Tab-separated table of C-alpha atoms and ligand atoms in Angstrom:
chain	number	residue	atom	x	y	z
A	1	MET	CA	149.736	91.650	69.880
A	2	VAL	CA	148.877	90.926	73.438
A	3	ALA	CA	148.302	95.747	73.615
A	4	LYS	CA	146.035	94.923	70.103
A	5	ASN	CA	143.734	91.836	71.240
A	6	LEU	CA	143.476	94.189	74.666
A	7	VAL	CA	141.755	97.494	73.099
A	8	CYS	CA	139.737	94.684	70.729
A	9	ALA	CA	138.492	93.372	73.732
A	10	ILE	CA	137.616	97.037	75.662
A	11	ILE	CA	135.913	98.344	72.496
A	12	LEU	CA	133.830	94.860	72.275
A	13	LEU	CA	132.781	95.411	75.651
A	14	LEU	CA	132.210	99.295	75.219
A	15	LEU	CA	129.687	97.754	72.778
A	16	VAL	CA	128.290	96.017	74.942
A	17	SER	CA	127.566	97.467	77.222
A	18	LEU	CA	126.869	100.423	74.666
A	19	GLY	CA	124.109	98.360	74.023
A	20	GLN	CA	122.559	97.382	77.160
A	21	ALA	CA	122.197	101.130	78.026
A	22	GLU	CA	119.740	101.585	75.400
A	23	ALA	CA	117.436	99.253	76.003
A	24	ALA	CA	117.793	99.616	79.881
A	25	LEU	CA	114.310	101.537	80.952
A	26	ASN	CA	114.437	105.506	81.107
A	27	ALA	CA	111.642	108.228	82.499
A	28	HIS	CA	111.591	109.454	78.624
A	29	TYR	CA	110.541	106.547	77.281
A	30	TYR	CA	107.231	108.356	75.547
A	31	ASP	CA	108.275	111.992	75.581
A	32	GLN	CA	108.305	111.844	71.426
A	33	THR	CA	105.805	109.122	71.055
A	34	CYS	CA	103.592	109.706	73.406
A	35	PRO	CA	103.864	112.373	75.568
A	36	GLN	CA	100.275	111.373	77.193
A	37	ALA	CA	100.445	108.096	77.827
A	38	GLU	CA	100.980	108.448	81.694
A	39	LYS	CA	97.727	111.599	81.327
A	40	ILE	CA	95.806	107.820	79.426
A	41	ILE	CA	96.593	105.544	82.046
A	42	LEU	CA	96.005	107.858	85.466
A	43	ASP	CA	92.513	108.162	84.007
A	44	ALA	CA	92.088	104.933	83.219
A	45	VAL	CA	93.011	104.902	86.252
A	46	ARG	CA	91.289	106.818	88.724
A	47	ASN	CA	87.598	106.760	86.973
A	48	ALA	CA	87.743	102.708	87.588
A	49	SER	CA	89.030	102.948	90.763
A	50	MET	CA	85.546	105.313	91.728
A	51	HIS	CA	83.462	102.803	90.233
A	52	ASP	CA	85.144	99.787	92.552
A	53	PRO	CA	87.397	101.206	94.813
A	54	LYS	CA	89.445	97.202	95.648
A	55	VAL	CA	90.386	98.306	92.326
A	56	PRO	CA	94.269	99.843	93.724
A	57	ALA	CA	95.205	97.193	95.294
A	58	ARG	CA	94.451	94.359	92.688
A	59	ILE	CA	97.062	97.145	90.460
A	60	LEU	CA	99.294	97.273	92.887
A	61	ARG	CA	99.347	93.218	93.793
A	62	MET	CA	98.968	92.352	89.292
A	63	PHE	CA	103.002	94.502	89.193
A	64	PHE	CA	104.251	92.033	91.327
A	65	HIS	CA	102.560	88.933	90.036
A	66	ASP	CA	104.127	89.756	86.856
A	67	CYS	CA	107.310	91.096	87.797
A	68	PHE	CA	108.107	88.144	90.073
A	69	ILE	CA	107.217	85.447	86.794
A	70	ARG	CA	109.135	85.479	83.942
A	71	GLY	CA	109.625	89.725	84.724
A	72	CYS	CA	108.187	93.036	83.937
A	73	ASP	CA	106.917	91.903	80.435
A	74	ALA	CA	102.431	91.853	81.378
A	75	SER	CA	102.769	87.994	81.192
A	76	VAL	CA	100.865	88.705	83.743
A	77	LEU	CA	97.866	90.056	80.947
A	78	LEU	CA	98.182	87.552	78.287
A	79	ASP	CA	95.057	85.673	78.192
A	80	SER	CA	94.772	81.587	78.406
A	81	THR	CA	93.842	80.079	74.929
A	82	PRO	CA	91.934	75.787	74.208
A	83	GLN	CA	96.294	74.696	74.850
A	84	ASN	CA	97.844	76.981	77.003
A	85	LYS	CA	95.756	77.908	80.137
A	86	ALA	CA	97.457	81.616	81.886
A	87	GLU	CA	99.454	83.165	84.097
A	88	LYS	CA	95.404	84.594	84.973
A	89	ASP	CA	94.228	81.412	85.519
A	90	GLY	CA	96.757	80.474	88.003
A	91	PRO	CA	95.600	79.939	91.816
A	92	PRO	CA	97.221	83.527	92.830
A	93	ASN	CA	95.987	85.134	90.528
A	94	ILE	CA	92.181	85.267	90.368
A	95	SER	CA	91.887	87.376	92.703
A	96	VAL	CA	93.275	89.797	91.373
A	97	ARG	CA	90.604	89.919	88.363
A	98	SER	CA	91.243	93.847	87.610
A	99	PHE	CA	93.239	93.500	84.215
A	100	TYR	CA	90.198	96.040	82.667
A	101	VAL	CA	91.829	98.316	84.002
A	102	ILE	CA	94.810	97.774	81.672
A	103	ASP	CA	93.002	96.410	79.000
A	104	ASP	CA	90.640	100.529	79.509
A	105	ALA	CA	93.868	102.032	79.330
A	106	LYS	CA	94.883	99.575	76.985
A	107	ALA	CA	92.590	100.791	74.008
A	108	GLU	CA	92.333	104.457	75.182
A	109	LEU	CA	96.339	104.677	73.719
A	110	GLU	CA	95.968	102.472	70.824
A	111	LYS	CA	93.568	105.793	69.300
A	112	ALA	CA	96.711	107.789	70.610
A	113	CYS	CA	99.324	106.675	69.728
A	114	PRO	CA	98.612	102.937	67.765
A	115	HIS	CA	101.046	99.859	68.828
A	116	THR	CA	104.043	102.243	71.276
A	117	VAL	CA	102.889	102.013	74.914
A	118	SER	CA	102.946	98.548	75.485
A	119	CYS	CA	101.622	96.267	78.417
A	120	ALA	CA	103.994	95.739	81.088
A	121	ASP	CA	105.001	99.848	81.122
A	122	ILE	CA	101.169	99.896	81.456
A	123	ILE	CA	101.272	98.117	84.635
A	124	ALA	CA	104.385	99.760	86.023
A	125	ILE	CA	102.542	103.138	85.708
A	126	ALA	CA	99.379	102.153	87.202
A	127	ALA	CA	100.883	99.981	89.307
A	128	ARG	CA	102.574	104.102	90.823
A	129	ASP	CA	99.393	106.016	89.876
A	130	VAL	CA	97.596	103.234	92.808
A	131	VAL	CA	99.872	104.444	95.154
A	132	THR	CA	99.664	108.031	94.956
A	133	MET	CA	96.204	107.107	94.314
A	134	SER	CA	96.570	106.158	98.174
A	135	GLY	CA	97.934	109.057	99.943
A	136	GLY	CA	101.774	107.668	99.123
A	137	PRO	CA	104.621	108.539	97.533
A	138	TYR	CA	105.015	109.744	93.570
A	139	TRP	CA	108.141	109.069	92.294
A	140	ASN	CA	109.088	108.967	87.949
A	141	VAL	CA	108.776	105.411	86.711
A	142	LEU	CA	110.988	104.011	84.030
A	143	LYS	CA	109.628	102.729	80.812
A	144	GLY	CA	111.139	100.824	77.301
A	145	ARG	CA	109.158	97.294	78.425
A	146	LYS	CA	108.714	94.920	76.113
A	147	ASP	CA	106.079	92.725	76.443
A	148	GLY	CA	106.426	88.762	76.401
A	149	ARG	CA	104.350	86.344	74.718
A	150	VAL	CA	104.526	83.775	77.490
A	151	SER	CA	101.888	82.616	80.080
A	152	LYS	CA	101.906	80.308	82.066
A	153	ALA	CA	99.754	79.375	85.079
A	154	SER	CA	101.645	76.328	86.211
A	155	GLU	CA	104.317	78.917	87.121
A	156	THR	CA	103.028	81.133	89.340
A	157	ARG	CA	103.720	78.380	91.610
A	158	SER	CA	106.724	80.517	92.068
A	159	LEU	CA	104.940	83.195	93.429
A	160	PRO	CA	105.634	83.262	97.712
A	161	ALA	CA	102.555	82.042	99.405
A	162	PRO	CA	101.451	82.725	102.286
A	163	THR	CA	102.318	80.684	104.896
A	164	PHE	CA	106.330	80.649	104.172
A	165	ASN	CA	108.559	82.368	106.337
A	166	VAL	CA	111.690	85.084	106.668
A	167	THR	CA	114.296	81.866	105.128
A	168	GLN	CA	111.937	81.393	102.240
A	169	LEU	CA	110.870	84.633	102.057
A	170	ILE	CA	114.156	86.498	101.403
A	171	GLN	CA	115.239	83.675	99.262
A	172	SER	CA	111.532	84.513	97.011
A	173	PHE	CA	113.129	87.863	96.457
A	174	ALA	CA	116.823	86.917	96.006
A	175	GLN	CA	115.516	85.062	92.838
A	176	ARG	CA	114.341	88.127	91.039
A	177	GLY	CA	118.118	90.023	92.562
A	178	LEU	CA	115.775	92.037	95.452
A	179	GLY	CA	117.054	92.179	98.475
A	180	VAL	CA	116.392	92.072	102.267
A	181	GLN	CA	115.371	95.902	101.705
A	182	ASP	CA	113.070	94.969	98.908
A	183	LEU	CA	111.202	92.484	100.651
A	184	VAL	CA	110.382	94.623	104.174
A	185	ALA	CA	109.864	97.255	101.911
A	186	LEU	CA	107.128	96.219	99.179
A	187	SER	CA	105.681	93.531	102.130
A	188	ALA	CA	103.568	96.833	103.160
A	189	ARG	CA	100.204	96.927	100.479
A	190	LEU	CA	97.020	98.177	100.227
A	191	ARG	CA	95.046	95.957	100.952
A	192	ASN	CA	91.385	94.432	100.330
A	193	PHE	CA	90.040	91.732	102.481
A	194	SER	CA	91.757	88.245	102.948
A	195	SER	CA	89.845	85.605	103.303
A	196	LEU	CA	93.111	83.007	103.241
A	197	LEU	CA	94.351	83.335	106.796
A	198	ASP	CA	97.187	81.833	107.935
A	199	ILE	CA	97.491	82.551	111.646
A	200	ASP	CA	101.353	83.077	112.548
A	201	PRO	CA	101.690	81.338	116.774
A	202	SER	CA	103.561	85.436	117.209
A	203	MET	CA	100.170	86.983	116.037
A	204	ASP	CA	98.189	88.321	119.004
A	205	LEU	CA	95.928	86.057	119.969
A	206	ASP	CA	92.741	88.230	120.195
A	207	PHE	CA	93.223	89.757	116.714
A	208	ALA	CA	92.945	86.672	114.899
A	209	GLU	CA	90.125	85.891	116.569
A	210	LYS	CA	89.003	88.864	115.476
A	211	LEU	CA	89.951	88.203	111.867
A	212	ARG	CA	89.001	84.929	111.643
A	213	SER	CA	84.910	85.583	112.737
A	214	LYS	CA	85.378	88.517	110.002
A	215	CYS	CA	86.454	86.303	106.687
A	216	PRO	CA	84.699	85.288	104.453
A	217	LYS	CA	83.957	80.736	104.467
A	218	PRO	CA	86.998	79.757	102.375
A	219	ASN	CA	87.057	78.778	98.727
A	220	LYS	CA	83.746	81.152	98.746
A	221	ASP	CA	83.865	85.179	97.510
A	222	ARG	CA	87.530	85.243	97.924
A	223	ASN	CA	87.876	88.907	98.093
A	224	ALA	CA	85.470	89.862	100.055
A	225	GLY	CA	85.850	93.102	99.031
A	226	GLN	CA	85.421	94.461	103.461
A	227	PHE	CA	88.553	96.383	105.192
A	228	LEU	CA	91.243	94.922	107.834
A	229	ASP	CA	91.871	98.277	109.731
A	230	SER	CA	90.442	102.053	109.139
A	231	THR	CA	93.943	102.775	107.215
A	232	SER	CA	94.085	99.358	105.121
A	233	SER	CA	92.943	101.292	101.764
A	234	ALA	CA	95.051	104.590	102.435
A	235	PHE	CA	98.686	104.147	101.646
A	236	ASP	CA	101.027	104.329	105.426
A	237	ASN	CA	102.915	103.130	107.605
A	238	ASN	CA	100.469	101.673	109.554
A	239	TYR	CA	101.543	98.293	108.008
A	240	TYR	CA	104.830	97.968	110.310
A	241	LYS	CA	103.238	99.390	113.296
A	242	GLN	CA	100.725	96.432	112.899
A	243	LEU	CA	103.405	94.134	112.757
A	244	THR	CA	105.058	95.285	115.898
A	245	VAL	CA	102.075	95.040	118.216
A	246	GLY	CA	101.248	91.362	116.670
A	247	LYS	CA	98.824	92.354	114.082
A	248	GLY	CA	100.235	90.817	111.044
A	249	VAL	CA	97.714	89.528	109.139
A	250	PHE	CA	99.132	86.936	106.999
A	251	GLY	CA	102.002	84.667	108.341
A	252	SER	CA	104.293	85.560	105.594
A	253	ASP	CA	103.485	88.122	106.827
A	254	GLN	CA	104.184	88.327	110.981
A	255	SER	CA	107.406	86.252	110.268
A	256	LEU	CA	109.637	89.384	109.566
A	257	PHE	CA	108.950	91.348	112.675
A	258	GLY	CA	110.531	87.855	114.748
A	259	ASP	CA	113.538	87.170	112.343
A	260	PHE	CA	116.474	89.610	113.142
A	261	ARG	CA	117.290	89.889	109.771
A	262	THR	CA	114.340	91.839	108.449
A	263	LYS	CA	113.265	92.774	112.154
A	264	TRP	CA	114.945	96.053	112.865
A	265	ILE	CA	114.044	97.334	109.132
A	266	VAL	CA	110.270	96.787	110.074
A	267	GLU	CA	110.655	98.817	113.547
A	268	SER	CA	112.940	101.674	111.416
A	269	PHE	CA	109.339	101.876	108.974
A	270	ALA	CA	107.505	101.989	111.891
A	271	ILE	CA	108.686	104.602	113.399
A	272	ASP	CA	109.538	106.914	110.230
A	273	GLN	CA	107.582	106.550	107.723
A	274	GLY	CA	109.755	109.240	105.815
A	275	LEU	CA	112.137	106.460	105.516
A	276	PHE	CA	109.730	103.659	104.562
A	277	PHE	CA	108.344	106.445	101.211
A	278	LYS	CA	111.962	106.112	100.332
A	279	GLU	CA	112.964	102.971	100.908
A	280	PHE	CA	109.608	102.284	99.265
A	281	VAL	CA	109.759	103.609	96.234
A	282	ASN	CA	113.895	102.185	95.002
A	283	SER	CA	112.209	98.303	95.761
A	284	MET	CA	109.153	99.146	93.127
A	285	VAL	CA	111.427	100.834	90.632
A	286	LYS	CA	113.933	97.825	91.305
A	287	LEU	CA	110.670	95.543	91.391
A	288	GLY	CA	109.910	96.840	87.697
A	289	ASN	CA	113.669	96.181	86.385
A	290	VAL	CA	113.332	92.764	86.657
A	291	SER	CA	114.488	90.725	83.959
A	292	ILE	CA	113.202	93.062	81.095
A	293	ILE	CA	113.699	91.301	77.496
A	294	GLU	CA	114.831	92.578	74.997
A	295	ASN	CA	113.195	90.481	72.110
A	296	GLY	CA	109.375	91.195	73.439
A	297	GLU	CA	106.535	93.195	70.940
A	298	VAL	CA	104.607	95.810	71.731
A	299	ARG	CA	101.303	94.048	72.119
A	300	LEU	CA	98.217	95.894	70.393
A	301	LYS	CA	95.314	94.158	73.554
A	302	CYS	CA	96.972	93.232	76.458
A	303	GLY	CA	94.838	89.999	76.026
A	304	VAL	CA	96.813	88.666	73.432
A	305	VAL	CA	100.309	87.857	71.352
A	306	ASN	CA	100.309	90.104	68.630
B	1	LIG	C1	106.449	88.620	100.189
B	1	LIG	C2	106.054	87.858	100.061
B	1	LIG	C3	104.764	88.009	99.630
B	1	LIG	C4	103.166	87.317	99.945
B	1	LIG	C5	103.224	86.332	100.295
B	1	LIG	C6	101.734	87.884	99.207
B	1	LIG	C7	100.821	87.113	99.678
B	1	LIG	C8	99.492	87.448	99.612
B	1	LIG	C9	98.157	86.962	99.944
B	1	LIG	C10	97.925	85.775	100.133
B	1	LIG	C11	97.603	88.511	99.202
B	1	LIG	C12	95.639	88.081	99.907
B	1	LIG	C13	95.051	86.871	97.894
B	1	LIG	C14	93.622	87.422	97.778
B	1	LIG	O1	93.185	88.786	99.039
B	1	LIG	O2	93.082	86.121	97.688
B	1	LIG	C15	97.770	89.155	99.049
B	1	LIG	C16	97.450	90.681	98.825
B	1	LIG	C17	97.737	91.794	97.933
B	1	LIG	N1	98.977	91.562	97.868
B	1	LIG	FE1	100.979	90.192	98.743
B	1	LIG	N2	102.069	89.026	98.715
B	1	LIG	C18	103.579	89.865	98.550
B	1	LIG	C19	104.306	90.159	98.441
B	1	LIG	C20	103.283	91.354	97.877
B	1	LIG	C21	104.460	92.939	97.438
B	1	LIG	C22	105.832	92.635	97.650
B	1	LIG	C23	102.852	93.113	96.786
B	1	LIG	C24	103.038	94.999	95.721
B	1	LIG	C25	103.807	95.305	95.848
B	1	LIG	C26	101.931	92.576	96.887
B	1	LIG	C27	100.770	93.564	96.719
B	1	LIG	C28	99.672	93.077	97.750
B	1	LIG	C29	98.411	93.627	97.611
B	1	LIG	C30	98.165	94.427	97.323
B	1	LIG	C31	97.550	92.909	97.747
B	1	LIG	C32	96.001	93.428	98.691
B	1	LIG	C33	95.436	92.395	97.216
B	1	LIG	C34	93.500	92.947	97.738
B	1	LIG	O3	93.501	92.678	98.701
B	1	LIG	O4	92.644	92.610	96.341
B	1	LIG	N3	102.128	91.843	98.025
B	1	LIG	N4	98.651	88.227	99.280
């Protein structure tokens, strides 16, 4: 009897894990149903970036903001309705803006392979494309995400703030199943100009003054579109090199070099770009796996639920 129960339990466990495996993301998800999907997305991203150089940084940030709220389910793309203020209109997303790039790619995809490619997958692929286009690494994006039906502006409050210390940053990432190494690897970013300048005490003072003088006035244009340094639009390990000389932009950035839990990782990325690229790719794949929903849909338009 005990043996029979045990066998049943093992079979049940196997079935459950098989079910999960089917729901897991897959690099070849659209190979049969929409083989041209990635090319269509790349074209849309390239085209938009040629017209507006701020697009790459905004798309990378969009992916992060999407995955951190309700998982990677394109909740960041849903439009507000009279009854509901959506994530898109939450304070941290106002300056993300380039949502139209994903909408454009989606419109082309609906022509080529209707009702097939989820908006969440489009963001994930576009985020890889902007990194590669900017001189960063290439990787195979895992696909098969479904789009969510819920988006609330109030939930954007749980995005990490530029004033966070390392403990708060680590907690925020841990809540999404991401570790300290992911925090450091993903913090390097393509960056347009920001006005949210929060000076960390460990920041080089001359540099802080220079940034302050370049910043647009708070509450005016929060993305003035200037570049912070010669490589801020390129994807490289310069971010870490800057941290080691006290030139991180936000308090949350510079604090990564001031804490023993993260300092050694910053140092290793600053001296080894290859290592940084490798870890960045691992962390992007992990970020793209945060809370994948199984009962979502493939939206026809990214701004509205079906
Ligand atoms: C670790 C915690 C993080 C904090 C506190 C943080 C905070 C911020 C803030 C305050 C800005 C400036 C926004 C503005 O200009 O209005 C920004 C920009 C940006 N963030 Fe984050 N961020 C974090 C992590 C990440 C991650 C993990 C990614 C992507 C993997 C990312 C991608 C970006 C990008 C690309 C920009 C530049 C956007 C632009 O210039 O248009 N950030 N971040």
